[in-house]
Coordinates of C-alpha atoms and ligand atoms in Angstrom, one line a residue:
M21 CA -220.7 88.7 35.4
P22 CA -222.2 89.3 31.9
K23 CA -225.3 87.0 32.2
I24 CA -227.3 87.6 35.4
M25 CA -230.5 85.7 36.3
I26 CA -232.9 87.3 38.7
C27 CA -235.0 84.9 40.8
G28 CA -237.4 85.0 43.8
R29 CA -240.8 84.2 44.9
G30 CA -243.9 85.4 43.2
G31 CA -244.3 89.2 43.4
S32 CA -241.0 89.7 45.3
G33 CA -239.8 92.3 42.7
K34 CA -237.8 90.3 40.1
S35 CA -239.1 92.3 37.1
T36 CA -238.6 95.6 39.1
L37 CA -235.0 94.7 39.9
V38 CA -234.4 93.6 36.3
T39 CA -235.7 97.0 35.1
L40 CA -233.7 99.1 37.5
L41 CA -230.5 97.2 36.6
A42 CA -231.2 97.3 32.9
R43 CA -231.6 101.1 33.0
A44 CA -228.3 101.5 34.9
L45 CA -226.3 99.1 32.8
A46 CA -227.7 100.6 29.5
E47 CA -225.7 103.7 30.5
R48 CA -222.5 101.7 30.5
G49 CA -223.0 99.4 27.4
K50 CA -225.5 97.1 25.7
V51 CA -228.2 95.3 27.7
L52 CA -230.5 92.5 26.6
V53 CA -233.4 91.7 28.9
V54 CA -234.6 88.1 28.5
D55 CA -238.0 87.3 29.7
T56 CA -238.1 83.5 30.5
D57 CA -241.4 83.8 32.5
E58 CA -244.1 82.1 30.3
S59 CA -246.9 83.9 32.2
N60 CA -246.1 87.5 33.0
L61 CA -247.1 90.1 30.4
G62 CA -245.9 93.6 31.5
L63 CA -242.1 93.6 31.7
H64 CA -241.7 95.6 28.5
K65 CA -244.1 98.2 30.0
M66 CA -241.9 98.5 33.1
L67 CA -238.9 99.0 30.8
G68 CA -240.8 101.5 28.6
L69 CA -240.2 99.3 25.5
S70 CA -242.4 98.0 22.7
T71 CA -243.4 94.3 22.6
P72 CA -241.3 92.3 20.2
A73 CA -243.2 91.2 17.1
M74 CA -242.5 87.5 17.9
T75 CA -241.3 85.4 20.8
L76 CA -238.1 83.4 20.4
M77 CA -240.2 80.3 20.4
G78 CA -242.2 81.7 17.5
C79 CA -239.0 82.5 15.6
L80 CA -238.0 78.8 16.0
G81 CA -241.3 77.7 14.4
G82 CA -243.5 77.6 17.4
K83 CA -244.0 75.2 20.3
P84 CA -245.0 72.1 18.3
A85 CA -241.8 72.4 16.1
V86 CA -239.6 72.9 19.2
R87 CA -241.3 70.0 20.9
E88 CA -240.6 67.7 17.9
K89 CA -237.0 68.7 17.8
L90 CA -236.7 68.0 21.5
L91 CA -238.2 64.6 21.2
A92 CA -236.0 63.7 18.3
S93 CA -232.8 64.6 20.2
L94 CA -234.0 62.7 23.3
Q95 CA -234.6 59.6 21.1
K96 CA -231.0 60.0 19.9
K97 CA -230.0 60.4 23.5
G98 CA -228.3 63.8 22.7
D99 CA -228.4 67.0 24.7
E100 CA -232.0 68.1 24.1
S101 CA -231.1 71.7 24.4
T102 CA -228.6 71.9 21.5
G103 CA -229.3 72.5 17.9
F104 CA -231.7 75.4 18.2
F105 CA -229.1 78.1 17.5
A106 CA -226.1 78.5 15.2
D107 CA -222.6 78.7 16.8
G108 CA -221.4 82.3 17.4
L109 CA -224.8 83.6 18.6
N110 CA -224.3 87.1 20.0
L111 CA -226.2 90.3 20.7
A112 CA -225.6 91.5 17.1
S113 CA -227.0 88.4 15.5
L114 CA -230.3 88.2 17.4
P115 CA -233.3 87.9 15.0
P116 CA -234.7 91.5 14.9
E117 CA -238.3 90.3 14.8
C118 CA -238.0 88.8 18.3
T119 CA -236.4 91.8 20.1
G120 CA -238.1 95.0 21.2
G121 CA -236.5 98.4 21.8
E122 CA -233.2 99.7 20.4
W123 CA -229.6 99.4 21.6
P124 CA -228.4 100.0 24.2
L125 CA -231.5 98.3 25.7
R126 CA -233.4 95.5 24.0
F127 CA -235.9 93.0 25.2
L128 CA -236.6 89.4 24.2
R129 CA -239.3 87.0 25.2
I130 CA -238.6 83.3 25.1
G131 CA -242.3 82.2 24.9
K132 CA -245.7 82.7 26.4
I133 CA -248.7 80.4 27.1
E134 CA -251.0 81.5 24.3
R135 CA -253.7 78.8 24.1
S136 CA -255.7 76.9 26.6
M137 CA -254.5 73.2 26.8
E138 CA -251.4 73.9 24.8
G139 CA -249.3 71.7 27.0
C140 CA -246.6 72.2 29.6
A141 CA -243.9 74.9 29.4
C142 CA -240.9 72.4 29.1
P143 CA -240.1 73.5 25.5
M144 CA -239.7 77.1 26.7
G145 CA -237.3 75.9 29.4
A146 CA -235.2 74.0 26.8
V147 CA -235.2 77.0 24.5
A148 CA -234.2 79.4 27.3
R149 CA -231.4 77.1 28.4
S150 CA -230.1 76.6 24.9
F151 CA -230.3 80.3 24.1
L152 CA -228.5 81.4 27.2
K153 CA -225.8 78.7 27.0
Q154 CA -225.0 79.6 23.4
L155 CA -225.3 83.4 23.6
R156 CA -221.8 85.0 23.6
V157 CA -221.6 88.3 25.5
G158 CA -218.8 90.8 24.9
Q159 CA -217.1 93.5 26.9
D160 CA -219.6 96.1 28.2
E161 CA -222.6 93.9 27.3
W162 CA -225.0 92.3 29.8
V163 CA -227.9 89.9 29.7
L164 CA -230.5 90.2 32.4
V165 CA -232.8 87.2 32.8
D166 CA -236.2 87.6 34.4
T167 CA -237.6 84.3 35.6
E168 CA -240.9 82.8 36.7
A169 CA -241.5 82.6 40.5
G170 CA -239.8 79.9 42.5
V171 CA -237.0 77.5 41.5
E172 CA -238.4 75.8 38.4
H173 CA -235.7 77.4 36.2
F174 CA -233.0 75.5 38.3
G175 CA -234.7 72.2 37.5
R176 CA -234.9 73.1 33.8
G177 CA -231.2 73.9 33.7
V178 CA -231.7 77.6 32.7
V179 CA -229.1 78.4 35.4
E180 CA -226.5 76.6 33.3
G181 CA -226.4 79.5 30.8
V182 CA -225.8 82.3 33.3
D183 CA -222.9 83.5 35.4
L184 CA -224.6 84.9 38.4
V185 CA -227.9 84.3 40.2
V186 CA -229.5 87.2 42.1
I187 CA -232.3 86.2 44.6
V188 CA -234.8 88.9 45.5
V189 CA -236.1 88.5 49.1
D190 CA -239.2 90.5 50.1
P191 CA -240.4 90.7 53.6
S192 CA -241.8 87.1 54.1
H193 CA -240.6 83.9 55.7
E194 CA -241.3 82.0 52.4
A195 CA -238.8 84.3 50.6
V196 CA -236.1 83.5 53.2
L197 CA -236.7 79.8 52.8
L198 CA -236.6 80.2 49.0
A199 CA -233.2 82.0 49.3
E200 CA -231.8 79.1 51.2
R201 CA -233.0 76.6 48.6
A202 CA -231.8 78.8 45.7
K203 CA -228.4 79.2 47.4
A204 CA -228.0 75.4 47.5
L205 CA -229.2 74.9 43.9
T206 CA -226.9 77.7 42.6
A207 CA -223.9 76.1 44.4
E208 CA -224.8 72.8 42.8
A209 CA -224.8 74.4 39.4
G210 CA -221.4 76.0 40.2
K211 CA -222.6 79.6 39.8
D212 CA -222.2 82.7 41.9
F213 CA -225.1 83.8 44.1
V214 CA -226.1 87.1 45.8
V215 CA -229.2 88.2 47.8
V216 CA -231.0 91.5 47.4
L217 CA -233.8 92.7 49.7
N218 CA -236.8 94.4 48.3
K219 CA -239.8 96.3 49.6
T220 CA -238.2 96.6 53.1
D221 CA -238.7 99.3 55.7
A222 CA -236.9 100.2 59.0
A223 CA -238.2 97.2 60.8
T224 CA -238.1 94.5 58.1
E225 CA -234.7 95.2 56.7
P226 CA -232.7 94.4 59.9
F227 CA -235.0 91.5 60.6
L228 CA -234.3 89.9 57.2
R229 CA -230.6 90.6 57.4
R230 CA -230.5 88.7 60.7
E231 CA -232.6 85.8 59.5
L232 CA -230.5 85.4 56.3
S233 CA -227.2 85.9 58.2
A234 CA -228.1 83.1 60.6
K235 CA -228.4 80.9 57.5
G236 CA -224.9 82.0 56.2
I237 CA -226.5 84.2 53.5
P238 CA -225.1 87.8 53.4
V239 CA -227.2 90.6 51.8
R240 CA -225.7 92.7 49.0
S241 CA -228.2 95.5 48.8
A242 CA -231.6 96.5 50.1
F243 CA -234.3 98.3 48.1
G244 CA -236.8 99.9 50.4
F245 CA -240.6 100.1 49.6
S246 CA -241.1 102.8 47.0
P247 CA -244.5 104.4 46.5
E248 CA -243.3 105.6 43.0
I249 CA -242.5 102.0 41.9
M250 CA -245.9 100.8 43.3
E251 CA -247.7 103.6 41.4
A252 CA -245.9 102.9 38.1
N253 CA -246.9 99.3 38.3
L254 CA -250.4 100.0 39.3
T255 CA -250.9 102.3 36.2
G256 CA -248.8 100.2 33.8
N257 CA -246.3 103.0 33.2
P258 CA -242.5 102.6 32.9
L259 CA -240.7 102.8 36.2
P260 CA -239.7 106.4 36.9
A261 CA -236.1 107.3 35.8
G262 CA -233.5 107.5 38.6
N263 CA -235.5 105.5 41.1
C264 CA -233.3 103.6 43.6
Q265 CA -230.2 104.7 41.8
E266 CA -228.1 104.6 44.9
Q267 CA -229.0 101.0 45.7
V268 CA -228.5 100.0 42.1
N269 CA -225.0 101.5 42.0
E270 CA -224.2 99.9 45.4
L271 CA -225.2 96.5 44.0
L272 CA -223.3 96.9 40.7
A273 CA -220.2 98.1 42.6
S274 CA -220.4 95.0 44.9
L275 CA -220.5 92.9 41.7
A276 CA -217.4 94.7 40.4
I277 CA -219.5 96.0 37.4
Ligands
ATP328 N1 -239.4 98.4 45.9 C1 -240.7 98.3 45.7 N2 -241.5 99.3 46.3 C2 -242.8 99.2 46.1 N3 -243.5 98.3 45.4 C3 -242.7 97.4 44.8 C4 -241.3 97.3 44.9 N4 -240.8 96.3 44.1 C5 -241.9 95.7 43.6 N5 -243.0 96.3 44.0 C6 -244.4 96.0 43.6 O1 -244.6 94.6 43.8 C7 -245.3 94.0 42.7 C8 -244.5 92.9 42.1 O2 -243.4 93.4 41.5 P1 -242.7 92.7 40.3 O3 -243.7 92.5 39.2 O4 -241.4 93.3 40.0 O5 -242.4 91.2 41.0 P2 -242.1 89.9 40.3 O6 -241.3 89.1 41.3 O7 -241.5 90.1 39.0 O8 -243.5 89.3 40.1 P3 -244.0 87.9 39.4 O9 -243.5 86.8 40.3 O10 -245.4 88.0 39.2 O11 -243.3 87.9 38.0 C9 -245.6 95.1 41.7 O12 -246.9 95.6 41.9 C10 -244.6 96.2 42.1 O13 -245.2 97.5 42.0

């Protein structure tokens, strides 16, 4: 399962789970965290890494250049997501100016909304899809993809470039409904799918397990509400080392990692 996409509703804990998994996997090999959310700004802080000098979109010439390329390939009726990257793209060949951190843990941003009225985020979806589809990942290497809230990335085809979708369910009915929808969309894309609970307590964890089980969705792991995580995110500090290690290891073992 080298390329793993983390999804869920807004605020469910996607970036938190990405950070916890990234830390654990960086002890076993190389990890690239890919931020495909065009709005969020603080993932590198959670990870304790520097911001990359450029976004991947910037390395490709910026949004207007990418949009032009997309329109040209659509006119030729080609696959609009090909042609951005050379064959053989791998972790060692990433443009250094668009990655933050040092191996074993690096961080890359696809693109961010930078100006008012700059247009929709479709070019970012196409770049994310192309990048993940073409990126080759070796033994003991992982790519963790943080996504924007909801299921837009399924519509944009970003899911095509990953091996596994992890849905984060926080204590809300909306999150349960989203998990059901994401399960169907993941199956349609022919990818594996697991559910992780987050911010649960003694009452909400069994409730969510029952709700999801009634919909044929088993839960792989449950991360309880952690005051340390909440405090780190309140102050903008990196997540504390060793947090939720047991649950992370349980999840990785269940994925045979
Ligand atoms: N296990 C947890 N215990 C306590 N607080 C948590 C936990 N997981 C996440 N949070 C809090 O929930 C908030 C949202 O978390 P996070 O940013 O990881 O969610 P997200 O799904 O990535 O959000 P967005 O949809 O905005 O990208 C943060 O303030 C974080 O501190």
